[in-house]
Amino acid sequence: MKGQLTMRRFFAKIRERWDNWTGDREMETLIRRQLSESGYHGRTAKLKAVRLVAVKRPGWLQVFRFEASVRRAVNNQEDSFPPAPVYEELYGLVRLDARYQTVVKLFVTPDERKQQFAQWAEGLHCLRGSHGLRQ
């Protein structure tokens, strides 16, 4: 019985790592840079559910969604004690265009992300279902 629980935990951990794997080092670096420029600790952010949600043939234009658990960067030099860390859940989109510039946008709510996705996904082939942003 104990061996079965250990194996279940092991496979659950592997599945979680697979689900949260970005798969593209350059895109992960761009996301982390955008988080840092937006006032968060981008290097230590936990990226989750990075998924391709729209593509335009022949594949040069792609839209990815992601979620991030991030800690807000605080520059408080007056106090001798650092404040307690503030963690936030952010929602994001990446518009990856191999011919032009890649754009990373961050949102506080999933609804804001859906609105931006509706603009970016016009004329693209979109993923349906639980991982997509269109219902």
mmCIF file of N, CA and C in Angstrom:
data_model
loop_
_atom_site.group_PDB
_atom_site.id
_atom_site.type_symbol
_atom_site.label_atom_id
_atom_site.label_comp_id
_atom_site.label_asym_id
_atom_site.label_seq_id
_atom_site.Cartn_x
_atom_site.Cartn_y
_atom_site.Cartn_z
ATOM 1 N N MET A 1 0.825 -1.195 0.000
ATOM 2 C CA MET A 1 0.000 0.000 0.000
ATOM 3 C C MET A 1 0.871 1.262 0.000
ATOM 4 N N LYS A 2 1.897 1.277 0.840
ATOM 5 C CA LYS A 2 2.758 2.451 0.919
ATOM 6 C C LYS A 2 3.538 2.653 -0.377
ATOM 7 N N GLY A 3 3.940 1.542 -1.003
ATOM 8 C CA GLY A 3 4.651 1.635 -2.274
ATOM 9 C C GLY A 3 3.788 2.233 -3.374
ATOM 10 N N GLN A 4 2.492 1.916 -3.363
ATOM 11 C CA GLN A 4 1.582 2.465 -4.368
ATOM 12 C C GLN A 4 1.423 3.969 -4.210
ATOM 13 N N LEU A 5 1.334 4.442 -2.953
ATOM 14 C CA LEU A 5 1.215 5.879 -2.718
ATOM 15 C C LEU A 5 2.466 6.607 -3.172
ATOM 16 N N THR A 6 3.615 6.020 -2.918
ATOM 17 C CA THR A 6 4.864 6.642 -3.319
ATOM 18 C C THR A 6 4.951 6.742 -4.840
ATOM 19 N N MET A 7 4.570 5.684 -5.536
ATOM 20 C CA MET A 7 4.599 5.708 -6.996
ATOM 21 C C MET A 7 3.586 6.719 -7.549
ATOM 22 N N ARG A 8 2.421 6.810 -6.926
ATOM 23 C CA ARG A 8 1.425 7.794 -7.364
ATOM 24 C C ARG A 8 1.953 9.210 -7.208
ATOM 25 N N ARG A 9 2.589 9.480 -6.081
ATOM 26 C CA ARG A 9 3.165 10.814 -5.860
ATOM 27 C C ARG A 9 4.254 11.097 -6.888
ATOM 28 N N PHE A 10 5.066 10.085 -7.157
ATOM 29 C CA PHE A 10 6.144 10.229 -8.125
ATOM 30 C C PHE A 10 5.578 10.590 -9.503
ATOM 31 N N PHE A 11 4.572 9.845 -9.968
ATOM 32 C CA PHE A 11 3.980 10.118 -11.272
ATOM 33 C C PHE A 11 3.209 11.433 -11.285
ATOM 34 N N ALA A 12 2.590 11.779 -10.181
ATOM 35 C CA ALA A 12 1.901 13.070 -10.095
ATOM 36 C C ALA A 12 2.905 14.214 -10.217
ATOM 37 N N LYS A 13 4.060 14.062 -9.600
ATOM 38 C CA LYS A 13 5.103 15.085 -9.665
ATOM 39 C C LYS A 13 5.645 15.214 -11.093
ATOM 40 N N ILE A 14 5.842 14.081 -11.752
ATOM 41 C CA ILE A 14 6.323 14.110 -13.138
ATOM 42 C C ILE A 14 5.285 14.765 -14.043
ATOM 43 N N ARG A 15 4.022 14.429 -13.837
ATOM 44 C CA ARG A 15 2.969 15.034 -14.661
ATOM 45 C C ARG A 15 2.905 16.548 -14.449
ATOM 46 N N GLU A 16 3.036 16.992 -13.218
ATOM 47 C CA GLU A 16 3.022 18.425 -12.926
ATOM 48 C C GLU A 16 4.194 19.120 -13.620
ATOM 49 N N ARG A 17 5.376 18.521 -13.566
ATOM 50 C CA ARG A 17 6.543 19.120 -14.234
ATOM 51 C C ARG A 17 6.334 19.177 -15.743
ATOM 52 N N TRP A 18 5.738 18.130 -16.297
ATOM 53 C CA TRP A 18 5.470 18.101 -17.734
ATOM 54 C C TRP A 18 4.447 19.168 -18.113
ATOM 55 N N ASP A 19 3.387 19.312 -17.322
ATOM 56 C CA ASP A 19 2.351 20.306 -17.601
ATOM 57 C C ASP A 19 2.894 21.729 -17.532
ATOM 58 N N ASN A 20 3.861 21.971 -16.663
ATOM 59 C CA ASN A 20 4.392 23.318 -16.467
ATOM 60 C C ASN A 20 5.673 23.577 -17.257
ATOM 61 N N TRP A 21 6.088 22.626 -18.072
ATOM 62 C CA TRP A 21 7.307 22.780 -18.859
ATOM 63 C C TRP A 21 7.059 23.719 -20.020
ATOM 64 N N THR A 22 7.918 24.697 -20.184
ATOM 65 C CA THR A 22 7.766 25.677 -21.250
ATOM 66 C C THR A 22 8.153 25.078 -22.597
ATOM 67 N N GLY A 23 9.280 24.423 -22.667
ATOM 68 C CA GLY A 23 9.710 23.787 -23.904
ATOM 69 C C GLY A 23 10.453 24.695 -24.857
ATOM 70 N N ASP A 24 10.530 25.981 -24.563
ATOM 71 C CA ASP A 24 11.204 26.940 -25.438
ATOM 72 C C ASP A 24 11.970 27.916 -24.550
ATOM 73 N N ARG A 25 13.270 27.758 -24.500
ATOM 74 C CA ARG A 25 14.108 28.571 -23.606
ATOM 75 C C ARG A 25 14.023 30.062 -23.940
ATOM 76 N N GLU A 26 13.996 30.386 -25.225
ATOM 77 C CA GLU A 26 13.936 31.795 -25.620
ATOM 78 C C GLU A 26 12.627 32.438 -25.165
ATOM 79 N N MET A 27 11.514 31.729 -25.339
ATOM 80 C CA MET A 27 10.226 32.268 -24.909
ATOM 81 C C MET A 27 10.188 32.407 -23.388
ATOM 82 N N GLU A 28 10.714 31.425 -22.666
ATOM 83 C CA GLU A 28 10.746 31.508 -21.207
ATOM 84 C C GLU A 28 11.563 32.717 -20.753
ATOM 85 N N THR A 29 12.673 32.972 -21.420
ATOM 86 C CA THR A 29 13.502 34.130 -21.086
ATOM 87 C C THR A 29 12.749 35.434 -21.333
ATOM 88 N N LEU A 30 12.013 35.506 -22.438
ATOM 89 C CA LEU A 30 11.222 36.709 -22.733
ATOM 90 C C LEU A 30 10.128 36.929 -21.693
ATOM 91 N N ILE A 31 9.469 35.853 -21.274
ATOM 92 C CA ILE A 31 8.424 35.969 -20.250
ATOM 93 C C ILE A 31 9.029 36.465 -18.944
ATOM 94 N N ARG A 32 10.140 35.869 -18.539
ATOM 95 C CA ARG A 32 10.786 36.269 -17.276
ATOM 96 C C ARG A 32 11.289 37.710 -17.341
ATOM 97 N N ARG A 33 11.781 38.133 -18.489
ATOM 98 C CA ARG A 33 12.235 39.517 -18.647
ATOM 99 C C ARG A 33 11.060 40.486 -18.514
ATOM 100 N N GLN A 34 9.919 40.152 -19.129
ATOM 101 C CA GLN A 34 8.727 41.001 -19.033
ATOM 102 C C GLN A 34 8.238 41.088 -17.589
ATOM 103 N N LEU A 35 8.266 39.957 -16.877
ATOM 104 C CA LEU A 35 7.873 39.970 -15.467
ATOM 105 C C LEU A 35 8.791 40.883 -14.662
ATOM 106 N N SER A 36 10.089 40.803 -14.905
ATOM 107 C CA SER A 36 11.045 41.649 -14.184
ATOM 108 C C SER A 36 10.832 43.123 -14.496
ATOM 109 N N GLU A 37 10.583 43.443 -15.759
ATOM 110 C CA GLU A 37 10.347 44.834 -16.153
ATOM 111 C C GLU A 37 9.030 45.374 -15.607
ATOM 112 N N SER A 38 8.107 44.477 -15.261
ATOM 113 C CA SER A 38 6.803 44.888 -14.731
ATOM 114 C C SER A 38 6.772 44.956 -13.209
ATOM 115 N N GLY A 39 7.912 44.798 -12.566
ATOM 116 C CA GLY A 39 7.982 44.968 -11.116
ATOM 117 C C GLY A 39 7.845 43.685 -10.317
ATOM 118 N N TYR A 40 8.191 42.560 -10.926
ATOM 119 C CA TYR A 40 8.132 41.276 -10.236
ATOM 120 C C TYR A 40 9.504 40.620 -10.270
ATOM 121 N N HIS A 41 9.682 39.609 -9.444
ATOM 122 C CA HIS A 41 10.911 38.814 -9.483
ATOM 123 C C HIS A 41 10.744 37.770 -10.582
ATOM 124 N N GLY A 42 11.148 38.107 -11.795
ATOM 125 C CA GLY A 42 10.941 37.248 -12.946
ATOM 126 C C GLY A 42 11.777 35.983 -12.932
ATOM 127 N N ARG A 43 12.966 36.063 -12.367
ATOM 128 C CA ARG A 43 13.849 34.890 -12.374
ATOM 129 C C ARG A 43 13.324 33.768 -11.494
ATOM 130 N N THR A 44 12.577 34.107 -10.450
ATOM 131 C CA THR A 44 12.078 33.075 -9.534
ATOM 132 C C THR A 44 10.602 32.773 -9.735
ATOM 133 N N ALA A 45 9.993 33.334 -10.765
ATOM 134 C CA ALA A 45 8.568 33.095 -11.025
ATOM 135 C C ALA A 45 8.336 31.635 -11.387
ATOM 136 N N LYS A 46 7.203 31.118 -10.956
ATOM 137 C CA LYS A 46 6.823 29.759 -11.307
ATOM 138 C C LYS A 46 5.841 29.836 -12.473
ATOM 139 N N LEU A 47 6.309 29.438 -13.650
ATOM 140 C CA LEU A 47 5.466 29.465 -14.842
ATOM 141 C C LEU A 47 4.656 28.180 -14.906
ATOM 142 N N LYS A 48 3.381 28.340 -15.241
ATOM 143 C CA LYS A 48 2.482 27.189 -15.283
ATOM 144 C C LYS A 48 1.655 27.235 -16.556
ATOM 145 N N ALA A 49 1.246 26.064 -17.004
ATOM 146 C CA ALA A 49 0.280 25.896 -18.092
ATOM 147 C C ALA A 49 0.642 26.703 -19.341
ATOM 148 N N VAL A 50 1.889 26.596 -19.777
ATOM 149 C CA VAL A 50 2.302 27.253 -21.010
ATOM 150 C C VAL A 50 1.798 26.388 -22.162
ATOM 151 N N ARG A 51 0.899 26.946 -22.957
ATOM 152 C CA ARG A 51 0.243 26.180 -24.010
ATOM 153 C C ARG A 51 0.113 27.007 -25.288
ATOM 154 N N LEU A 52 0.300 26.338 -26.412
ATOM 155 C CA LEU A 52 0.006 26.943 -27.700
ATOM 156 C C LEU A 52 -1.507 26.971 -27.851
ATOM 157 N N VAL A 53 -2.084 28.140 -28.124
ATOM 158 C CA VAL A 53 -3.542 28.246 -28.234
ATOM 159 C C VAL A 53 -4.012 28.731 -29.598
ATOM 160 N N ALA A 54 -3.100 29.264 -30.408
ATOM 161 C CA ALA A 54 -3.490 29.704 -31.749
ATOM 162 C C ALA A 54 -2.254 29.730 -32.647
ATOM 163 N N VAL A 55 -2.484 29.439 -33.922
ATOM 164 C CA VAL A 55 -1.386 29.432 -34.884
ATOM 165 C C VAL A 55 -1.909 29.839 -36.252
ATOM 166 N N LYS A 56 -1.057 30.506 -37.018
ATOM 167 C CA LYS A 56 -1.394 30.859 -38.394
ATOM 168 C C LYS A 56 -0.410 30.141 -39.303
ATOM 169 N N ARG A 57 -0.923 29.454 -40.271
ATOM 170 C CA ARG A 57 -0.064 28.716 -41.174
ATOM 171 C C ARG A 57 0.834 29.657 -41.934
ATOM 172 N N PRO A 58 2.053 29.313 -42.175
ATOM 173 C CA PRO A 58 2.757 28.052 -41.996
ATOM 174 C C PRO A 58 3.395 27.877 -40.620
ATOM 175 N N GLY A 59 2.987 28.631 -39.644
ATOM 176 C CA GLY A 59 3.487 28.455 -38.289
ATOM 177 C C GLY A 59 4.408 29.555 -37.810
ATOM 178 N N TRP A 60 4.580 30.587 -38.600
ATOM 179 C CA TRP A 60 5.439 31.682 -38.172
ATOM 180 C C TRP A 60 4.810 32.503 -37.062
ATOM 181 N N LEU A 61 3.495 32.594 -37.062
ATOM 182 C CA LEU A 61 2.771 33.354 -36.048
ATOM 183 C C LEU A 61 2.076 32.374 -35.106
ATOM 184 N N GLN A 62 2.423 32.461 -33.822
ATOM 185 C CA GLN A 62 1.849 31.578 -32.811
ATOM 186 C C GLN A 62 1.482 32.406 -31.586
ATOM 187 N N VAL A 63 0.415 31.987 -30.909
ATOM 188 C CA VAL A 63 0.000 32.636 -29.657
ATOM 189 C C VAL A 63 -0.004 31.574 -28.568
ATOM 190 N N PHE A 64 0.690 31.877 -27.479
ATOM 191 C CA PHE A 64 0.769 30.986 -26.325
ATOM 192 C C PHE A 64 0.103 31.652 -25.137
ATOM 193 N N ARG A 65 -0.460 30.845 -24.254
ATOM 194 C CA ARG A 65 -0.988 31.337 -22.984
ATOM 195 C C ARG A 65 -0.098 30.790 -21.875
ATOM 196 N N PHE A 66 -0.108 31.468 -20.735
ATOM 197 C CA PHE A 66 0.614 30.967 -19.572
ATOM 198 C C PHE A 66 0.042 31.601 -18.316
ATOM 199 N N GLU A 67 0.385 31.016 -17.199
ATOM 200 C CA GLU A 67 0.060 31.562 -15.889
ATOM 201 C C GLU A 67 1.349 31.596 -15.091
ATOM 202 N N ALA A 68 1.435 32.535 -14.163
ATOM 203 C CA ALA A 68 2.657 32.683 -13.388
ATOM 204 C C ALA A 68 2.324 33.029 -11.947
ATOM 205 N N SER A 69 3.005 32.370 -11.063
ATOM 206 C CA SER A 69 2.952 32.709 -9.643
ATOM 207 C C SER A 69 4.229 33.488 -9.361
ATOM 208 N N VAL A 70 4.067 34.784 -9.047
ATOM 209 C CA VAL A 70 5.228 35.670 -8.948
ATOM 210 C C VAL A 70 5.219 36.450 -7.637
ATOM 211 N N ARG A 71 6.415 36.883 -7.280
ATOM 212 C CA ARG A 71 6.566 37.706 -6.086
ATOM 213 C C ARG A 71 6.863 39.125 -6.535
ATOM 214 N N ARG A 72 6.126 40.056 -5.957
ATOM 215 C CA ARG A 72 6.322 41.470 -6.293
ATOM 216 C C ARG A 72 7.653 41.953 -5.726
ATOM 217 N N ALA A 73 8.401 42.676 -6.555
ATOM 218 C CA ALA A 73 9.670 43.257 -6.130
ATOM 219 C C ALA A 73 9.380 44.542 -5.365
ATOM 220 N N VAL A 74 9.965 44.672 -4.188
ATOM 221 C CA VAL A 74 9.751 45.845 -3.352
ATOM 222 C C VAL A 74 11.098 46.500 -3.096
ATOM 223 N N ASN A 75 11.207 47.782 -3.450
ATOM 224 C CA ASN A 75 12.428 48.542 -3.184
ATOM 225 C C ASN A 75 12.167 49.483 -2.019
ATOM 226 N N ASN A 76 12.210 48.944 -0.839
ATOM 227 C CA ASN A 76 11.942 49.730 0.360
ATOM 228 C C ASN A 76 13.238 49.832 1.158
ATOM 229 N N GLN A 77 13.999 50.900 0.930
ATOM 230 C CA GLN A 77 15.300 51.046 1.551
ATOM 231 C C GLN A 77 15.234 51.763 2.899
ATOM 232 N N GLU A 78 14.087 52.354 3.250
ATOM 233 C CA GLU A 78 13.984 53.105 4.491
ATOM 234 C C GLU A 78 13.858 52.191 5.700
ATOM 235 N N ASP A 79 13.144 51.083 5.570
ATOM 236 C CA ASP A 79 12.948 50.167 6.691
ATOM 237 C C ASP A 79 14.144 49.242 6.823
ATOM 238 N N SER A 80 14.457 48.899 8.078
ATOM 239 C CA SER A 80 15.555 47.974 8.300
ATOM 240 C C SER A 80 15.121 46.529 8.088
ATOM 241 N N PHE A 81 13.816 46.260 8.216
ATOM 242 C CA PHE A 81 13.304 44.917 8.002
ATOM 243 C C PHE A 81 12.590 44.855 6.655
ATOM 244 N N PRO A 82 12.887 43.845 5.864
ATOM 245 C CA PRO A 82 12.168 43.733 4.587
ATOM 246 C C PRO A 82 10.721 43.331 4.829
ATOM 247 N N PRO A 83 9.810 43.833 4.010
ATOM 248 C CA PRO A 83 8.393 43.477 4.182
ATOM 249 C C PRO A 83 8.165 42.006 3.800
ATOM 250 N N ALA A 84 7.061 41.489 4.254
ATOM 251 C CA ALA A 84 6.704 40.115 3.908
ATOM 252 C C ALA A 84 6.477 40.032 2.398
ATOM 253 N N PRO A 85 6.932 38.962 1.773
ATOM 254 C CA PRO A 85 6.763 38.862 0.325
ATOM 255 C C PRO A 85 5.296 38.774 -0.073
ATOM 256 N N VAL A 86 4.971 39.435 -1.161
ATOM 257 C CA VAL A 86 3.615 39.445 -1.691
ATOM 258 C C VAL A 86 3.624 38.647 -2.987
ATOM 259 N N TYR A 87 2.870 37.547 -3.004
ATOM 260 C CA TYR A 87 2.784 36.707 -4.192
ATOM 261 C C TYR A 87 1.484 36.996 -4.931
ATOM 262 N N GLU A 88 1.560 36.958 -6.247
ATOM 263 C CA GLU A 88 0.393 37.209 -7.075
ATOM 264 C C GLU A 88 0.312 36.157 -8.171
ATOM 265 N N GLU A 89 -0.899 35.918 -8.618
ATOM 266 C CA GLU A 89 -1.134 35.043 -9.768
ATOM 267 C C GLU A 89 -1.410 35.940 -10.969
ATOM 268 N N LEU A 90 -0.623 35.784 -12.009
ATOM 269 C CA LEU A 90 -0.793 36.566 -13.226
ATOM 270 C C LEU A 90 -1.128 35.641 -14.388
ATOM 271 N N TYR A 91 -1.775 36.203 -15.387
ATOM 272 C CA TYR A 91 -2.161 35.476 -16.596
ATOM 273 C C TYR A 91 -1.512 36.193 -17.761
ATOM 274 N N GLY A 92 -1.005 35.421 -18.708
ATOM 275 C CA GLY A 92 -0.285 36.072 -19.787
ATOM 276 C C GLY A 92 -0.500 35.453 -21.148
ATOM 277 N N LEU A 93 -0.105 36.225 -22.152
ATOM 278 C CA LEU A 93 -0.116 35.799 -23.546
ATOM 279 C C LEU A 93 1.223 36.143 -24.175
ATOM 280 N N VAL A 94 1.653 35.292 -25.077
ATOM 281 C CA VAL A 94 2.856 35.546 -25.860
ATOM 282 C C VAL A 94 2.464 35.459 -27.322
ATOM 283 N N ARG A 95 2.767 36.510 -28.067
ATOM 284 C CA ARG A 95 2.535 36.509 -29.514
ATOM 285 C C ARG A 95 3.905 36.375 -30.159
ATOM 286 N N LEU A 96 4.181 35.155 -30.612
ATOM 287 C CA LEU A 96 5.493 34.799 -31.149
ATOM 288 C C LEU A 96 5.423 34.837 -32.665
ATOM 289 N N ASP A 97 6.116 35.783 -33.250
ATOM 290 C CA ASP A 97 6.153 35.907 -34.700
ATOM 291 C C ASP A 97 7.608 35.770 -35.138
ATOM 292 N N ALA A 98 7.904 34.712 -35.873
ATOM 293 C CA ALA A 98 9.277 34.424 -36.274
ATOM 294 C C ALA A 98 9.842 35.488 -37.209
ATOM 295 N N ARG A 99 8.964 36.220 -37.891
ATOM 296 C CA ARG A 99 9.437 37.224 -38.844
ATOM 297 C C ARG A 99 9.612 38.595 -38.211
ATOM 298 N N TYR A 100 8.890 38.851 -37.118
ATOM 299 C CA TYR A 100 8.901 40.181 -36.510
ATOM 300 C C TYR A 100 9.222 40.074 -35.032
ATOM 301 N N GLN A 101 8.648 40.929 -34.247
ATOM 302 C CA GLN A 101 8.933 41.008 -32.822
ATOM 303 C C GLN A 101 7.969 40.140 -32.009
ATOM 304 N N THR A 102 8.501 39.543 -30.951
ATOM 305 C CA THR A 102 7.681 38.773 -30.019
ATOM 306 C C THR A 102 7.143 39.712 -28.957
ATOM 307 N N VAL A 103 5.848 39.548 -28.615
ATOM 308 C CA VAL A 103 5.199 40.418 -27.635
ATOM 309 C C VAL A 103 4.705 39.551 -26.479
ATOM 310 N N VAL A 104 5.010 39.984 -25.245
ATOM 311 C CA VAL A 104 4.537 39.313 -24.038
ATOM 312 C C VAL A 104 3.663 40.294 -23.283
ATOM 313 N N LYS A 105 2.447 39.887 -22.948
ATOM 314 C CA LYS A 105 1.524 40.739 -22.185
ATOM 315 C C LYS A 105 1.102 40.012 -20.926
ATOM 316 N N LEU A 106 0.986 40.769 -19.835
ATOM 317 C CA LEU A 106 0.578 40.235 -18.531
ATOM 318 C C LEU A 106 -0.768 40.822 -18.138
ATOM 319 N N PHE A 107 -1.582 39.993 -17.474
ATOM 320 C CA PHE A 107 -2.911 40.418 -17.062
ATOM 321 C C PHE A 107 -3.174 39.956 -15.641
ATOM 322 N N VAL A 108 -4.007 40.712 -14.935
ATOM 323 C CA VAL A 108 -4.358 40.381 -13.556
ATOM 324 C C VAL A 108 -5.507 39.377 -13.509
ATOM 325 N N THR A 109 -6.397 39.438 -14.499
ATOM 326 C CA THR A 109 -7.548 38.535 -14.522
ATOM 327 C C THR A 109 -7.578 37.744 -15.827
ATOM 328 N N PRO A 110 -8.174 36.552 -15.792
ATOM 329 C CA PRO A 110 -8.295 35.772 -17.025
ATOM 330 C C PRO A 110 -9.179 36.443 -18.075
ATOM 331 N N ASP A 111 -10.136 37.245 -17.645
ATOM 332 C CA ASP A 111 -11.024 37.927 -18.591
ATOM 333 C C ASP A 111 -10.262 38.940 -19.446
ATOM 334 N N GLU A 112 -9.323 39.651 -18.830
ATOM 335 C CA GLU A 112 -8.497 40.588 -19.600
ATOM 336 C C GLU A 112 -7.679 39.838 -20.650
ATOM 337 N N ARG A 113 -7.165 38.698 -20.253
ATOM 338 C CA ARG A 113 -6.383 37.889 -21.190
ATOM 339 C C ARG A 113 -7.256 37.409 -22.352
ATOM 340 N N LYS A 114 -8.489 37.016 -22.054
ATOM 341 C CA LYS A 114 -9.393 36.557 -23.117
ATOM 342 C C LYS A 114 -9.701 37.673 -24.111
ATOM 343 N N GLN A 115 -9.857 38.891 -23.628
ATOM 344 C CA GLN A 115 -10.122 40.014 -24.519
ATOM 345 C C GLN A 115 -8.951 40.251 -25.474
ATOM 346 N N GLN A 116 -7.728 40.216 -24.932
ATOM 347 C CA GLN A 116 -6.542 40.395 -25.778
ATOM 348 C C GLN A 116 -6.400 39.228 -26.750
ATOM 349 N N PHE A 117 -6.683 38.025 -26.275
ATOM 350 C CA PHE A 117 -6.602 36.850 -27.138
ATOM 351 C C PHE A 117 -7.573 36.966 -28.312
ATOM 352 N N ALA A 118 -8.766 37.474 -28.059
ATOM 353 C CA ALA A 118 -9.752 37.631 -29.131
ATOM 354 C C ALA A 118 -9.209 38.531 -30.248
ATOM 355 N N GLN A 119 -8.455 39.554 -29.882
ATOM 356 C CA GLN A 119 -7.860 40.439 -30.890
ATOM 357 C C GLN A 119 -6.726 39.753 -31.635
ATOM 358 N N TRP A 120 -5.843 39.097 -30.882
ATOM 359 C CA TRP A 120 -4.675 38.462 -31.496
ATOM 360 C C TRP A 120 -5.047 37.234 -32.329
ATOM 361 N N ALA A 121 -6.110 36.541 -31.963
ATOM 362 C CA ALA A 121 -6.447 35.271 -32.604
ATOM 363 C C ALA A 121 -7.318 35.427 -33.844
ATOM 364 N N GLU A 122 -7.647 36.633 -34.188
ATOM 365 C CA GLU A 122 -8.495 36.833 -35.360
ATOM 366 C C GLU A 122 -7.763 36.347 -36.608
ATOM 367 N N GLY A 123 -8.380 35.392 -37.305
ATOM 368 C CA GLY A 123 -7.797 34.831 -38.513
ATOM 369 C C GLY A 123 -6.819 33.698 -38.275
ATOM 370 N N LEU A 124 -6.654 33.268 -37.036
ATOM 371 C CA LEU A 124 -5.751 32.176 -36.705
ATOM 372 C C LEU A 124 -6.537 30.904 -36.396
ATOM 373 N N HIS A 125 -5.883 29.777 -36.479
ATOM 374 C CA HIS A 125 -6.481 28.502 -36.076
ATOM 375 C C HIS A 125 -6.320 28.385 -34.567
ATOM 376 N N CYS A 126 -7.430 28.236 -33.850
ATOM 377 C CA CYS A 126 -7.409 28.259 -32.388
ATOM 378 C C CYS A 126 -7.666 26.883 -31.809
ATOM 379 N N LEU A 127 -7.005 26.611 -30.701
ATOM 380 C CA LEU A 127 -7.211 25.382 -29.963
ATOM 381 C C LEU A 127 -8.527 25.490 -29.194
ATOM 382 N N ARG A 128 -9.323 24.443 -29.262
ATOM 383 C CA ARG A 128 -10.570 24.422 -28.508
ATOM 384 C C ARG A 128 -10.391 23.529 -27.289
ATOM 385 N N GLY A 129 -11.306 23.639 -26.374
ATOM 386 C CA GLY A 129 -11.275 22.750 -25.217
ATOM 387 C C GLY A 129 -10.682 23.380 -23.991
ATOM 388 N N SER A 130 -10.222 22.545 -23.084
ATOM 389 C CA SER A 130 -9.797 23.024 -21.771
ATOM 390 C C SER A 130 -8.521 23.858 -21.810
ATOM 391 N N HIS A 131 -7.643 23.643 -22.790
ATOM 392 C CA HIS A 131 -6.400 24.400 -22.820
ATOM 393 C C HIS A 131 -6.498 25.664 -23.643
ATOM 394 N N GLY A 132 -7.539 25.786 -24.454
ATOM 395 C CA GLY A 132 -7.722 26.973 -25.266
ATOM 396 C C GLY A 132 -8.373 28.103 -24.488
ATOM 397 N N LEU A 133 -8.524 29.253 -25.147
ATOM 398 C CA LEU A 133 -9.155 30.398 -24.494
ATOM 399 C C LEU A 133 -10.523 30.707 -25.071
ATOM 400 N N ARG A 134 -10.913 30.031 -26.120
ATOM 401 C CA ARG A 134 -12.248 30.209 -26.683
ATOM 402 C C ARG A 134 -13.103 29.030 -26.254
ATOM 403 N N GLN A 135 -14.333 29.284 -25.982
ATOM 404 C CA GLN A 135 -15.241 28.195 -25.577
ATOM 405 C C GLN A 135 -16.166 27.839 -26.696
#
